[in-house]
Amino acid sequence: QHGSYIMNSKDLRAVEYVNDLVEMGVHSLKIEGRTKSDYYIARTAQVYRRAIDDAVAGKPFNTELLNELNGMANRGFTPGFLQRHTPQDLQNYERSHSEGEHILVGQLTGTANNNSVYEVAVKNGFSIGDNLLLMTPKGNYPFQLARMESLKDEAMIRAPGSGYQVKIQTPVAIDEQDIPYCFLIKEAAVRKVA
């Protein structure tokens, strides 16, 4: 109906095999990010870091990690050559675009003042009352957005989308060197893995 997407491979996901890889003696994993955003790479690295730490500590695999990856924009997932499968399991023949339940809505760009208020480059629209996740190098912090202003200190109800800059108060103070690596994600219903 929509044509064939013969060169649209699914994203590789091996996080559920980390325990097995550790047991086999694998000492290093690489997150491939050539065509991915900074947010995607950072979020994926966080998830794999948690899986690796759990595996090294002898803990069982945490299936919630699958939900975190499933929520990001993706083309469907495959374990690649880590598991036997049919060729159609590697390709996405149904759609040409990524889908996901978590939306990157902003990236912190600077400090507005010393009260945990930061300037944000808007990537996708978000509004007062939205449940957001502040993703930082030191951890993730969920919060509900209660106030937002333009860079001219005018109250705003909605950040309309890419190209705008706003100021918001975050739930935690952020070290100045970490600001460029902090992302705002709009949380949505989490898809459960069967």
Short mmCIF file of the C-alpha atoms (twelve columns), coordinates in Angstrom:
data_MODEL
# 
_entry.id   MODEL 
# 
loop_
_atom_site.group_PDB 
_atom_site.id 
_atom_site.type_symbol 
_atom_site.label_atom_id 
_atom_site.label_alt_id 
_atom_site.label_comp_id 
_atom_site.label_asym_id 
_atom_site.label_seq_id 
_atom_site.Cartn_x 
_atom_site.Cartn_y 
_atom_site.Cartn_z 
_atom_site.pdbx_PDB_model_num 
ATOM 1   C CA . GLN A 1   0.000  0.000   0.000  1 
ATOM 2   C CA . HIS A 2   2.752  2.482   0.927  1 
ATOM 3   C CA . GLY A 3   5.566  0.911   -1.074 1 
ATOM 4   C CA . SER A 4   8.466  -1.177  0.153  1 
ATOM 5   C CA . TYR A 5   11.218 0.099   2.404  1 
ATOM 6   C CA . ILE A 6   13.891 -2.402  1.462  1 
ATOM 7   C CA . MET A 7   16.810 -0.524  3.048  1 
ATOM 8   C CA . ASN A 8   15.080 0.375   6.323  1 
ATOM 9   C CA . SER A 9   16.712 -1.932  8.852  1 
ATOM 10  C CA . LYS A 10  15.376 -2.151  12.355 1 
ATOM 11  C CA . ASP A 11  17.408 -0.726  15.233 1 
ATOM 12  C CA . LEU A 12  19.742 -3.153  16.976 1 
ATOM 13  C CA . ARG A 13  18.747 -3.814  20.582 1 
ATOM 14  C CA . ALA A 14  20.838 -6.183  22.652 1 
ATOM 15  C CA . VAL A 15  20.225 -4.865  26.156 1 
ATOM 16  C CA . GLU A 16  18.352 -8.032  27.124 1 
ATOM 17  C CA . TYR A 17  21.498 -10.031 26.237 1 
ATOM 18  C CA . VAL A 18  23.902 -8.030  28.427 1 
ATOM 19  C CA . ASN A 19  23.859 -10.653 31.225 1 
ATOM 20  C CA . ASP A 20  24.737 -13.381 28.704 1 
ATOM 21  C CA . LEU A 21  27.474 -11.250 27.149 1 
ATOM 22  C CA . VAL A 22  29.011 -10.525 30.564 1 
ATOM 23  C CA . GLU A 23  28.932 -14.236 31.423 1 
ATOM 24  C CA . MET A 24  30.722 -15.001 28.128 1 
ATOM 25  C CA . GLY A 25  33.501 -12.590 29.101 1 
ATOM 26  C CA . VAL A 26  32.642 -9.613  26.892 1 
ATOM 27  C CA . HIS A 27  34.334 -6.545  28.394 1 
ATOM 28  C CA . SER A 28  33.166 -3.771  26.081 1 
ATOM 29  C CA . LEU A 29  30.011 -2.707  24.222 1 
ATOM 30  C CA . LYS A 30  29.597 0.119   21.714 1 
ATOM 31  C CA . ILE A 31  26.467 2.206   21.243 1 
ATOM 32  C CA . GLU A 32  26.168 3.039   17.531 1 
ATOM 33  C CA . GLY A 33  24.897 6.547   17.008 1 
ATOM 34  C CA . ARG A 34  25.845 7.673   13.496 1 
ATOM 35  C CA . THR A 35  22.325 8.663   12.479 1 
ATOM 36  C CA . LYS A 36  20.894 9.282   15.959 1 
ATOM 37  C CA . SER A 37  20.407 12.421  18.030 1 
ATOM 38  C CA . ASP A 38  22.483 13.330  21.082 1 
ATOM 39  C CA . TYR A 39  19.397 12.582  23.195 1 
ATOM 40  C CA . TYR A 40  18.983 9.093   21.697 1 
ATOM 41  C CA . ILE A 41  22.629 8.231   22.298 1 
ATOM 42  C CA . ALA A 42  22.628 9.571   25.866 1 
ATOM 43  C CA . ARG A 43  19.378 7.819   26.789 1 
ATOM 44  C CA . THR A 44  20.493 4.529   25.229 1 
ATOM 45  C CA . ALA A 45  23.873 4.717   26.979 1 
ATOM 46  C CA . GLN A 46  22.056 5.285   30.315 1 
ATOM 47  C CA . VAL A 47  19.931 2.178   29.804 1 
ATOM 48  C CA . TYR A 48  22.879 -0.009  28.809 1 
ATOM 49  C CA . ARG A 49  24.960 1.338   31.726 1 
ATOM 50  C CA . ARG A 50  22.229 0.211   34.143 1 
ATOM 51  C CA . ALA A 51  22.021 -3.210  32.457 1 
ATOM 52  C CA . ILE A 52  25.811 -3.633  32.637 1 
ATOM 53  C CA . ASP A 53  25.953 -2.577  36.305 1 
ATOM 54  C CA . ASP A 54  23.144 -5.044  37.139 1 
ATOM 55  C CA . ALA A 55  24.841 -7.868  35.221 1 
ATOM 56  C CA . VAL A 56  28.204 -7.297  36.905 1 
ATOM 57  C CA . ALA A 57  26.427 -7.240  40.300 1 
ATOM 58  C CA . GLY A 58  24.766 -10.587 39.474 1 
ATOM 59  C CA . LYS A 59  21.243 -9.153  39.320 1 
ATOM 60  C CA . PRO A 60  18.661 -10.508 36.851 1 
ATOM 61  C CA . PHE A 61  17.763 -8.455  33.774 1 
ATOM 62  C CA . ASN A 62  15.336 -5.601  34.543 1 
ATOM 63  C CA . THR A 63  12.604 -5.688  31.848 1 
ATOM 64  C CA . GLU A 64  11.744 -2.032  32.582 1 
ATOM 65  C CA . LEU A 65  14.879 -1.196  30.577 1 
ATOM 66  C CA . LEU A 66  13.093 -2.524  27.477 1 
ATOM 67  C CA . ASN A 67  10.221 -0.109  28.108 1 
ATOM 68  C CA . GLU A 68  12.635 2.818   28.293 1 
ATOM 69  C CA . LEU A 69  14.132 1.935   24.914 1 
ATOM 70  C CA . ASN A 70  10.732 1.175   23.359 1 
ATOM 71  C CA . GLY A 71  9.518  4.653   24.303 1 
ATOM 72  C CA . MET A 72  12.140 6.410   22.202 1 
ATOM 73  C CA . ALA A 73  11.786 6.932   18.476 1 
ATOM 74  C CA . ASN A 74  12.731 3.683   16.791 1 
ATOM 75  C CA . ARG A 75  12.251 1.666   13.594 1 
ATOM 76  C CA . GLY A 76  11.410 -1.486  15.483 1 
ATOM 77  C CA . PHE A 77  14.072 -3.632  17.110 1 
ATOM 78  C CA . THR A 78  16.127 -6.678  16.236 1 
ATOM 79  C CA . PRO A 79  18.833 -8.541  18.183 1 
ATOM 80  C CA . GLY A 80  20.835 -8.802  14.966 1 
ATOM 81  C CA . PHE A 81  23.190 -11.779 14.878 1 
ATOM 82  C CA . LEU A 82  22.830 -12.456 18.603 1 
ATOM 83  C CA . GLN A 83  19.830 -14.657 17.847 1 
ATOM 84  C CA . ARG A 84  18.694 -16.801 14.932 1 
ATOM 85  C CA . HIS A 85  15.804 -15.294 13.003 1 
ATOM 86  C CA . THR A 86  14.253 -15.014 9.580  1 
ATOM 87  C CA . PRO A 87  15.475 -12.232 7.234  1 
ATOM 88  C CA . GLN A 88  12.222 -10.237 7.534  1 
ATOM 89  C CA . ASP A 89  12.900 -9.854  11.271 1 
ATOM 90  C CA . LEU A 90  15.826 -7.546  10.418 1 
ATOM 91  C CA . GLN A 91  13.937 -5.129  8.163  1 
ATOM 92  C CA . ASN A 92  10.919 -2.923  8.644  1 
ATOM 93  C CA . TYR A 93  8.800  -3.341  5.535  1 
ATOM 94  C CA . GLU A 94  5.719  -1.588  6.974  1 
ATOM 95  C CA . ARG A 95  6.810  2.019   7.568  1 
ATOM 96  C CA . SER A 96  9.596  4.392   6.643  1 
ATOM 97  C CA . HIS A 97  9.680  6.462   9.832  1 
ATOM 98  C CA . SER A 98  10.529 6.006   13.496 1 
ATOM 99  C CA . GLU A 99  7.882  5.796   16.169 1 
ATOM 100 C CA . GLY A 100 8.081  6.235   19.917 1 
ATOM 101 C CA . GLU A 101 6.199  7.325   22.996 1 
ATOM 102 C CA . HIS A 102 8.731  9.709   24.543 1 
ATOM 103 C CA . ILE A 103 9.351  12.983  22.768 1 
ATOM 104 C CA . LEU A 104 12.470 15.112  23.053 1 
ATOM 105 C CA . VAL A 105 11.020 18.586  23.683 1 
ATOM 106 C CA . GLY A 106 14.065 20.620  24.654 1 
ATOM 107 C CA . GLN A 107 17.745 20.926  25.406 1 
ATOM 108 C CA . LEU A 108 19.149 23.195  28.090 1 
ATOM 109 C CA . THR A 109 21.380 25.928  26.684 1 
ATOM 110 C CA . GLY A 110 22.232 28.186  29.606 1 
ATOM 111 C CA . THR A 111 21.491 29.521  33.053 1 
ATOM 112 C CA . ALA A 112 18.840 32.218  33.406 1 
ATOM 113 C CA . ASN A 113 19.578 32.882  37.098 1 
ATOM 114 C CA . ASN A 114 20.769 31.070  40.191 1 
ATOM 115 C CA . ASN A 115 17.376 29.619  41.228 1 
ATOM 116 C CA . SER A 116 17.453 26.504  39.018 1 
ATOM 117 C CA . VAL A 117 15.971 28.470  36.107 1 
ATOM 118 C CA . TYR A 118 17.497 27.535  32.763 1 
ATOM 119 C CA . GLU A 119 17.185 28.553  29.142 1 
ATOM 120 C CA . VAL A 120 15.846 25.817  26.888 1 
ATOM 121 C CA . ALA A 121 16.078 25.431  23.107 1 
ATOM 122 C CA . VAL A 122 12.665 24.021  22.204 1 
ATOM 123 C CA . LYS A 123 12.721 20.936  19.952 1 
ATOM 124 C CA . ASN A 124 9.002  20.001  20.043 1 
ATOM 125 C CA . GLY A 125 6.007  21.691  21.629 1 
ATOM 126 C CA . PHE A 126 5.237  21.378  25.337 1 
ATOM 127 C CA . SER A 127 2.936  23.190  27.779 1 
ATOM 128 C CA . ILE A 128 2.374  24.151  31.383 1 
ATOM 129 C CA . GLY A 129 1.079  21.071  33.210 1 
ATOM 130 C CA . ASP A 130 3.000  18.574  31.046 1 
ATOM 131 C CA . ASN A 131 4.849  15.794  32.821 1 
ATOM 132 C CA . LEU A 132 8.484  16.142  31.809 1 
ATOM 133 C CA . LEU A 133 11.656 14.234  32.509 1 
ATOM 134 C CA . LEU A 134 14.878 16.189  32.994 1 
ATOM 135 C CA . MET A 135 17.661 13.928  31.754 1 
ATOM 136 C CA . THR A 136 21.104 14.918  33.074 1 
ATOM 137 C CA . PRO A 137 24.525 13.240  33.159 1 
ATOM 138 C CA . LYS A 138 23.981 12.725  36.900 1 
ATOM 139 C CA . GLY A 139 20.485 11.221  36.719 1 
ATOM 140 C CA . ASN A 140 16.909 11.668  35.538 1 
ATOM 141 C CA . TYR A 141 14.315 13.767  37.349 1 
ATOM 142 C CA . PRO A 142 10.574 13.669  36.587 1 
ATOM 143 C CA . PHE A 143 8.534  16.810  37.247 1 
ATOM 144 C CA . GLN A 144 5.394  18.627  36.189 1 
ATOM 145 C CA . LEU A 145 6.019  21.929  34.429 1 
ATOM 146 C CA . ALA A 146 4.433  24.682  36.515 1 
ATOM 147 C CA . ARG A 147 5.881  27.860  34.990 1 
ATOM 148 C CA . MET A 148 7.482  28.935  31.733 1 
ATOM 149 C CA . GLU A 149 8.691  32.300  30.416 1 
ATOM 150 C CA . SER A 150 10.045 33.713  27.207 1 
ATOM 151 C CA . LEU A 151 13.599 35.043  27.209 1 
ATOM 152 C CA . LYS A 152 11.980 38.488  27.686 1 
ATOM 153 C CA . ASP A 153 10.433 37.332  31.022 1 
ATOM 154 C CA . GLU A 154 6.888  37.078  29.581 1 
ATOM 155 C CA . ALA A 155 4.745  34.267  31.020 1 
ATOM 156 C CA . MET A 156 3.984  31.525  28.494 1 
ATOM 157 C CA . ILE A 157 1.476  28.681  28.495 1 
ATOM 158 C CA . ARG A 158 2.959  26.752  25.576 1 
ATOM 159 C CA . ALA A 159 6.337  26.469  23.878 1 
ATOM 160 C CA . PRO A 160 5.144  25.997  20.292 1 
ATOM 161 C CA . GLY A 161 8.031  24.049  18.812 1 
ATOM 162 C CA . SER A 162 11.460 24.125  17.254 1 
ATOM 163 C CA . GLY A 163 13.061 27.526  16.877 1 
ATOM 164 C CA . TYR A 164 11.817 28.966  20.177 1 
ATOM 165 C CA . GLN A 165 13.712 29.491  23.397 1 
ATOM 166 C CA . VAL A 166 12.097 29.570  26.821 1 
ATOM 167 C CA . LYS A 167 13.059 29.615  30.483 1 
ATOM 168 C CA . ILE A 168 11.879 27.004  32.963 1 
ATOM 169 C CA . GLN A 169 12.652 26.023  36.535 1 
ATOM 170 C CA . THR A 170 14.070 22.528  36.863 1 
ATOM 171 C CA . PRO A 171 13.576 20.211  39.854 1 
ATOM 172 C CA . VAL A 172 17.337 20.237  40.588 1 
ATOM 173 C CA . ALA A 173 20.259 22.601  40.150 1 
ATOM 174 C CA . ILE A 174 22.621 21.607  37.345 1 
ATOM 175 C CA . ASP A 175 26.391 22.039  37.257 1 
ATOM 176 C CA . GLU A 176 27.358 24.572  34.602 1 
ATOM 177 C CA . GLN A 177 29.523 22.108  32.655 1 
ATOM 178 C CA . ASP A 178 26.561 19.657  32.436 1 
ATOM 179 C CA . ILE A 179 24.026 22.133  30.998 1 
ATOM 180 C CA . PRO A 180 24.620 21.314  27.279 1 
ATOM 181 C CA . TYR A 181 24.073 17.613  28.035 1 
ATOM 182 C CA . CYS A 182 20.668 18.020  29.680 1 
ATOM 183 C CA . PHE A 183 17.488 17.150  27.797 1 
ATOM 184 C CA . LEU A 184 13.774 17.565  28.463 1 
ATOM 185 C CA . ILE A 185 11.589 14.636  27.509 1 
ATOM 186 C CA . LYS A 186 7.812  14.732  27.450 1 
ATOM 187 C CA . GLU A 187 6.604  11.619  29.154 1 
ATOM 188 C CA . ALA A 188 3.811  9.580   27.668 1 
ATOM 189 C CA . ALA A 189 2.128  6.331   28.605 1 
ATOM 190 C CA . VAL A 190 4.811  3.673   28.838 1 
ATOM 191 C CA . ARG A 191 4.315  0.708   26.513 1 
ATOM 192 C CA . LYS A 192 4.665  -2.534  28.453 1 
ATOM 193 C CA . VAL A 193 6.675  -5.406  27.060 1 
ATOM 194 C CA . ALA A 194 4.900  -8.755  27.146 1 
# 
